[in-house]
XYZ file of C-alpha atoms in Angstrom:
447
model
C 152.096 151.867 137.779
C 152.984 154.743 135.078
C 150.085 157.044 135.820
C 150.275 159.800 138.619
C 154.183 159.166 139.609
C 156.122 161.483 137.321
C 154.880 164.747 138.524
C 155.185 163.679 142.166
C 158.966 162.573 141.264
C 159.547 165.935 139.867
C 158.092 167.973 143.007
C 160.061 165.727 145.306
C 163.362 165.631 143.635
C 163.844 168.645 141.589
C 166.140 171.275 143.346
C 164.255 174.365 143.841
C 167.373 176.695 144.335
C 169.299 177.036 141.238
C 172.754 178.846 141.009
C 172.635 181.726 138.691
C 169.143 180.472 137.414
C 170.878 177.725 135.504
C 169.664 174.233 135.638
C 172.553 171.844 136.001
C 172.980 168.191 135.348
C 173.135 167.838 139.114
C 169.777 169.727 139.601
C 168.115 167.090 137.395
C 170.144 163.881 137.967
C 167.772 162.259 140.702
C 164.718 163.354 138.917
C 165.719 161.717 135.772
C 167.090 158.481 137.534
C 163.602 158.168 139.398
C 161.595 158.852 136.062
C 163.799 156.021 134.356
C 162.827 153.537 137.090
C 159.271 154.289 136.799
C 159.409 153.857 133.062
C 161.262 150.631 133.129
C 158.870 149.249 135.772
C 156.008 150.171 133.536
C 157.562 147.906 130.464
C 158.582 150.893 128.419
C 161.076 149.768 126.013
C 164.673 150.458 127.002
C 165.401 152.334 123.687
C 162.484 154.705 124.293
C 163.395 155.378 127.909
C 167.021 156.188 126.782
C 165.963 158.524 124.182
C 163.444 160.109 126.410
C 165.761 160.757 129.107
C 168.500 161.855 126.745
C 165.912 164.281 124.869
C 164.715 165.911 128.260
C 168.389 166.346 129.409
C 169.282 168.137 126.177
C 166.384 170.684 126.727
C 167.077 171.572 130.399
C 170.625 171.070 131.360
C 172.625 174.407 131.221
C 169.223 176.116 130.395
C 168.993 179.606 132.021
C 165.437 180.443 133.125
C 163.626 183.429 134.533
C 163.960 184.052 138.408
C 160.215 184.186 138.401
C 159.887 180.731 136.483
C 159.284 177.679 138.911
C 161.877 175.238 138.196
C 159.724 172.399 138.920
C 156.996 173.709 136.482
C 159.494 174.137 133.680
C 160.756 170.778 133.982
C 157.219 169.299 134.036
C 156.587 171.283 130.855
C 159.420 169.916 128.947
C 158.602 166.317 129.947
C 155.018 166.937 128.988
C 156.111 168.170 125.537
C 158.574 165.032 125.041
C 155.459 162.848 125.962
C 153.392 164.314 123.500
C 155.917 163.816 120.896
C 156.313 160.294 121.768
C 152.742 159.757 121.647
C 151.866 161.268 118.356
C 151.523 164.984 118.801
C 147.755 165.103 117.830
C 144.728 163.031 117.735
C 144.754 160.724 114.448
C 141.226 159.808 113.796
C 139.543 156.519 112.117
C 139.590 156.879 108.258
C 136.109 157.208 107.519
C 135.325 156.112 103.832
C 132.362 155.345 101.647
C 132.319 152.564 103.031
C 134.394 152.513 105.675
C 136.355 148.939 105.889
C 138.061 148.251 109.249
C 140.310 145.166 109.453
C 140.917 144.129 113.192
C 144.091 142.279 114.118
C 145.935 141.133 117.222
C 146.771 138.427 119.426
C 144.320 136.390 121.255
C 143.131 137.697 124.455
C 143.944 141.256 123.453
C 140.219 142.392 123.585
C 140.099 142.231 119.596
C 136.405 140.947 119.390
C 135.053 143.122 121.977
C 136.729 146.157 120.549
C 135.043 145.439 117.083
C 131.614 145.914 118.719
C 132.798 148.804 120.555
C 133.756 150.629 117.286
C 130.735 149.648 115.674
C 128.648 151.150 118.620
C 130.713 154.274 118.881
C 130.531 155.296 115.154
C 126.798 154.382 114.717
C 126.240 156.902 117.735
C 128.733 159.594 116.679
C 128.358 159.432 112.908
C 125.106 157.870 112.359
C 126.677 154.977 110.146
C 125.275 151.492 109.673
C 127.638 148.836 110.752
C 128.041 145.392 109.674
C 130.247 143.240 111.857
C 131.782 140.246 110.171
C 133.121 137.121 112.041
C 136.244 135.684 110.250
C 137.937 133.876 113.182
C 137.324 130.314 112.093
C 139.966 129.129 114.645
C 139.063 130.229 118.326
C 136.068 128.030 119.522
C 133.236 130.463 120.339
C 134.695 133.686 118.685
C 132.120 134.054 116.029
C 129.327 133.383 118.592
C 130.772 135.788 120.670
C 130.932 138.471 118.126
C 127.299 137.459 116.995
C 126.062 138.043 120.669
C 127.751 141.448 120.740
C 126.218 142.403 117.529
C 122.683 141.521 119.053
C 123.483 143.578 122.184
C 124.315 146.840 120.317
C 121.514 145.838 117.714
C 123.670 146.064 114.588
C 123.970 143.808 111.482
C 126.360 140.793 111.572
C 127.517 138.358 108.898
C 129.619 134.928 109.180
C 129.519 131.763 106.979
C 130.861 129.162 109.562
C 134.273 127.696 108.979
C 134.662 128.436 105.376
C 137.784 130.160 104.098
C 137.699 133.577 105.666
C 138.784 135.285 102.281
C 135.310 134.064 100.859
C 133.448 134.972 103.792
C 134.884 138.340 103.403
C 133.788 138.631 99.690
C 130.260 137.682 100.738
C 130.032 140.148 103.401
C 131.231 142.967 101.073
C 128.391 142.119 98.721
C 125.842 141.833 101.604
C 126.931 145.423 102.842
C 126.621 146.856 99.344
C 122.958 145.547 98.962
C 122.002 146.303 102.480
C 123.544 149.808 102.825
C 126.023 148.969 105.320
C 128.423 151.820 105.283
C 130.724 150.680 108.201
C 131.989 147.354 107.975
C 134.337 145.713 110.741
C 136.188 142.473 109.788
C 137.177 140.706 113.121
C 139.896 138.394 111.936
C 141.501 135.443 113.910
C 143.381 136.402 116.854
C 146.862 134.782 116.923
C 148.566 133.069 119.959
C 151.860 134.368 118.330
C 152.919 135.506 114.871
C 152.390 132.699 112.680
C 153.532 132.618 108.683
C 150.342 130.690 107.801
C 148.092 132.768 109.527
C 150.097 136.000 108.430
C 149.482 135.204 105.070
C 145.806 134.700 105.598
C 145.873 138.407 106.878
C 147.767 139.493 103.665
C 145.150 137.695 101.605
C 142.236 139.353 103.450
C 143.930 142.968 103.157
C 143.959 142.392 99.179
C 140.365 141.166 99.154
C 138.756 143.690 101.447
C 141.127 146.881 100.599
C 140.315 148.413 104.135
C 140.225 151.909 104.924
C 141.984 151.034 108.232
C 144.001 148.193 109.552
C 143.997 148.368 113.276
C 146.130 146.357 115.571
C 144.434 145.769 118.861
C 146.979 145.787 121.974
C 146.297 144.852 125.718
C 147.973 147.487 127.809
C 149.280 145.323 130.187
C 151.205 143.366 127.451
C 155.061 143.188 128.098
C 157.987 144.254 125.940
C 157.462 141.127 123.876
C 154.267 142.847 122.267
C 156.778 145.190 120.667
C 158.215 142.485 118.452
C 154.710 141.257 117.718
C 153.550 144.585 116.654
C 156.509 145.023 114.562
C 155.877 141.720 112.681
C 152.174 142.674 112.177
C 153.467 146.229 110.776
C 156.063 144.826 108.625
C 153.726 142.461 106.638
C 150.619 144.743 106.529
C 151.451 148.237 107.080
C 149.014 149.103 109.971
C 147.252 152.246 109.940
C 146.470 152.503 113.703
C 146.634 150.890 117.155
C 143.963 150.539 119.788
C 145.058 150.185 123.333
C 142.672 148.037 125.350
C 142.433 147.555 129.316
C 143.943 150.897 129.644
C 142.398 151.235 133.296
C 143.447 151.104 136.735
C 145.944 147.933 136.585
C 147.412 148.916 133.381
C 151.217 149.890 133.199
C 150.606 151.669 129.844
C 154.375 151.270 129.079
C 153.282 149.462 125.805
C 151.575 152.664 124.475
C 154.655 154.842 124.857
C 156.778 152.050 123.379
C 154.400 151.256 120.434
C 153.674 154.873 119.552
C 157.526 155.714 119.401
C 159.073 152.738 117.737
C 156.284 151.846 115.175
C 155.487 155.437 113.958
C 151.937 154.103 113.922
C 149.380 156.243 115.663
C 147.369 155.271 118.549
C 143.702 155.993 117.417
C 141.577 154.811 120.320
C 141.807 153.391 123.886
C 139.407 150.970 125.912
C 139.058 151.302 129.570
C 136.697 148.658 130.473
C 134.403 145.640 129.043
C 131.237 147.619 128.520
C 130.642 148.422 124.871
C 130.445 152.060 125.544
C 134.005 152.169 127.196
C 135.962 153.212 124.192
C 137.646 156.763 123.547
C 139.407 158.653 121.065
C 143.129 158.880 121.936
C 144.538 162.276 122.561
C 148.242 162.446 122.839
C 148.058 165.682 125.206
C 145.505 164.133 127.388
C 147.365 160.988 127.880
C 150.403 163.028 128.675
C 148.427 164.780 131.480
C 147.144 161.451 132.855
C 150.929 159.961 132.847
C 151.973 163.185 134.583
C 149.121 162.758 137.329
C 147.471 166.108 135.912
C 144.203 164.312 135.046
C 141.979 164.328 131.802
C 139.071 166.666 132.799
C 138.285 166.904 128.814
C 137.753 163.116 128.424
C 135.754 162.860 131.470
C 133.459 165.844 130.454
C 132.931 164.194 127.078
C 132.235 160.789 128.675
C 129.635 162.536 130.939
C 127.805 164.438 127.998
C 127.600 161.033 126.255
C 125.969 159.052 129.133
C 124.284 161.535 131.304
C 120.982 163.129 130.766
C 121.626 166.996 130.999
C 118.247 167.999 131.924
C 117.842 165.245 134.677
C 121.471 166.274 136.057
C 120.475 169.922 136.415
C 117.081 169.207 138.086
C 119.049 166.693 140.536
C 121.680 169.578 141.476
C 118.849 172.032 142.180
C 117.004 169.550 144.376
C 120.301 168.902 146.268
C 121.153 172.618 146.699
C 117.474 173.159 147.876
C 117.662 170.366 150.385
C 114.974 168.363 148.457
C 117.554 165.437 147.540
C 116.141 161.963 148.347
C 117.413 158.357 147.744
C 115.784 158.330 144.299
C 118.193 161.165 143.290
C 121.081 159.467 144.872
C 120.395 156.126 143.143
C 120.379 158.017 139.746
C 123.672 159.815 140.565
C 125.188 156.408 141.467
C 123.819 154.779 138.164
C 125.401 157.769 136.123
C 128.721 157.165 137.671
C 128.456 153.337 136.760
C 128.129 154.420 133.295
C 131.440 156.513 133.376
C 133.282 153.469 134.294
C 135.173 152.350 137.444
C 135.626 154.887 140.081
C 139.377 154.409 139.736
C 139.375 155.376 136.264
C 137.296 158.227 136.722
C 139.422 159.565 139.492
C 142.499 159.196 137.262
C 140.936 161.724 134.797
C 140.340 164.251 137.706
C 143.430 166.664 138.478
C 144.718 166.798 141.942
C 143.588 163.320 142.997
C 147.156 161.579 143.007
C 147.165 161.659 146.866
C 144.047 159.635 147.035
C 145.200 156.032 147.727
C 144.002 152.952 146.138
C 142.587 151.656 149.088
C 140.395 154.921 149.576
C 139.098 154.398 146.034
C 138.447 150.650 146.675
C 136.320 151.485 149.807
C 134.337 154.323 148.172
C 133.713 151.940 145.081
C 132.422 149.128 147.749
C 130.306 151.939 149.430
C 128.609 152.681 146.189
C 128.213 149.151 145.475
C 126.329 148.378 148.767
C 124.128 151.491 148.646
C 123.180 150.733 145.264
C 121.975 147.397 146.439
C 120.312 148.483 149.436
C 118.430 151.233 147.547
C 117.331 148.925 144.790
C 115.701 146.864 147.414
C 113.386 149.913 148.437
C 110.376 150.697 146.956
C 110.108 154.219 144.936
C 107.882 155.624 147.578
C 110.502 154.647 150.171
C 113.221 156.201 147.900
C 111.341 159.495 147.896
C 110.415 159.371 151.602
C 113.378 157.860 153.426
C 111.764 158.741 156.664
C 109.288 156.008 156.024
C 112.104 153.626 156.427
C 113.269 155.069 159.756
C 109.867 154.921 161.207
C 109.087 151.302 160.233
C 110.958 148.338 161.629
C 109.062 145.960 159.179
C 110.241 148.291 156.030
C 113.899 147.995 157.386
C 113.712 144.274 157.896
C 112.207 143.800 154.406
C 114.855 145.994 152.704
C 117.714 144.181 154.572
C 116.445 140.553 153.779
C 115.753 141.479 150.168
C 119.353 143.177 149.591
C 121.441 140.520 151.671
C 123.162 143.093 153.410
C 123.456 143.914 157.214
C 121.304 146.241 159.383
C 124.387 148.381 160.483
C 124.880 149.152 156.616
C 121.229 150.401 155.944
C 121.684 152.493 159.140
C 125.036 153.929 158.131
C 123.671 154.705 154.655
C 120.667 156.692 155.903
C 122.796 158.578 158.507
C 125.396 159.586 155.985
C 122.735 160.520 153.324
C 121.012 162.725 155.854
C 124.264 164.351 156.867
C 125.047 165.088 153.132
C 121.541 166.434 152.387
C 122.131 168.854 155.285
C 125.283 170.078 154.105
C 124.115 170.534 150.196
C 121.159 172.540 151.751
C 123.716 174.613 153.684
C 125.772 175.133 150.660
C 122.600 176.063 148.560
C 121.591 178.696 151.375
C 124.821 180.159 151.499
C 125.199 180.419 147.524
C 121.694 182.193 147.356
C 123.114 184.745 149.673
C 126.071 185.176 147.762
C 128.449 183.748 150.302
C 131.357 181.446 149.638
C 130.562 177.908 150.984
C 134.202 177.098 151.188
C 134.026 176.263 154.956
C 131.295 173.598 154.348
C 133.039 172.170 151.403
C 136.242 171.896 153.172
C 134.792 169.279 155.666
C 132.320 167.813 153.033
C 133.865 164.436 152.965
C 134.343 164.111 156.926
């Protein structure tokens, strides 16, 4: 996988002692070789890889650095700047107009229809627009029904006219939007199995009819290098204004993001990291560079948290934890908030310093959270507020185990770990009140 590898490569292979404080080609040869392998394994275009390595070499080889400068950090800074250069330097926003008219294009299976709903939901919440989603995919069975279901789910307006010519449907939708006050119109065009001349002509005709403020190509992050040729075809015929990368989560190599941004000169505007309608983010090149280097993305994580977590409830929960009053209702709420942020794996990748945590450890933690949530949902509110009731009553434990379909030892383990965590949080709160550093407790908190 592309993420989290490059920084570890630099730390492992970069020579720490330089002759005359000068970086030679020999000093970085193994580093650049390993980076080249990682990029190629992640389906980054060969042209992009060659240019990337060449640019780094030109900026570090024969470079004299200060004796106080860490060679590893110097090289990482150069790599980060090159990544940002490739990814687009700065965040490029969606072109909001009066009205905003977005034309979604892409291959079948790229997540285009779901992304149409995500965009509508995102800008309705962020910019108080009134979206209209328009179904123009008359070829894929169920495509229009899927879009309508998504519109119902997020409670936005929807329009289609069956299998009539998509251009005529677009004309009708524009008129409807004008009369209905819809100022954010998303046109979900037919997904292509491949670049087909007839279907591309349909998109060209739709572009003339809609006069979109943005033409966004939706690309699956796990697409191989063949996607580059497809994207170039779309761009040559439609003059794309932006790209949305979907499925940019734990399994995605993300090499396509580097390749498209570099070769097409079309900005990546947003990214999707899950199936939920809220799992879409603005694309920031610097933040993505940090994630590729394994330096986390704490800013995006903070923004996601502020969007989905009740700040007042969060503060109250923290105070209860530090005062030793935390109960299972508080724990259930915390687990629910974590679920809103996305998979544990995607959250961990945004946190700096987590590169050493293995995938198996993350999977185990995610499974534990899943089991605990099932067990807690099988309890009454009274039991969650007073877990000691469960310990004292065999009938309560039996009912919870039967209702959750879990095992007795899973319930016992959850109650034991919860009590241990509660005691440690109480100790931390006491030390903080006394002005002491709780580092000794924090160090062993997960043990």
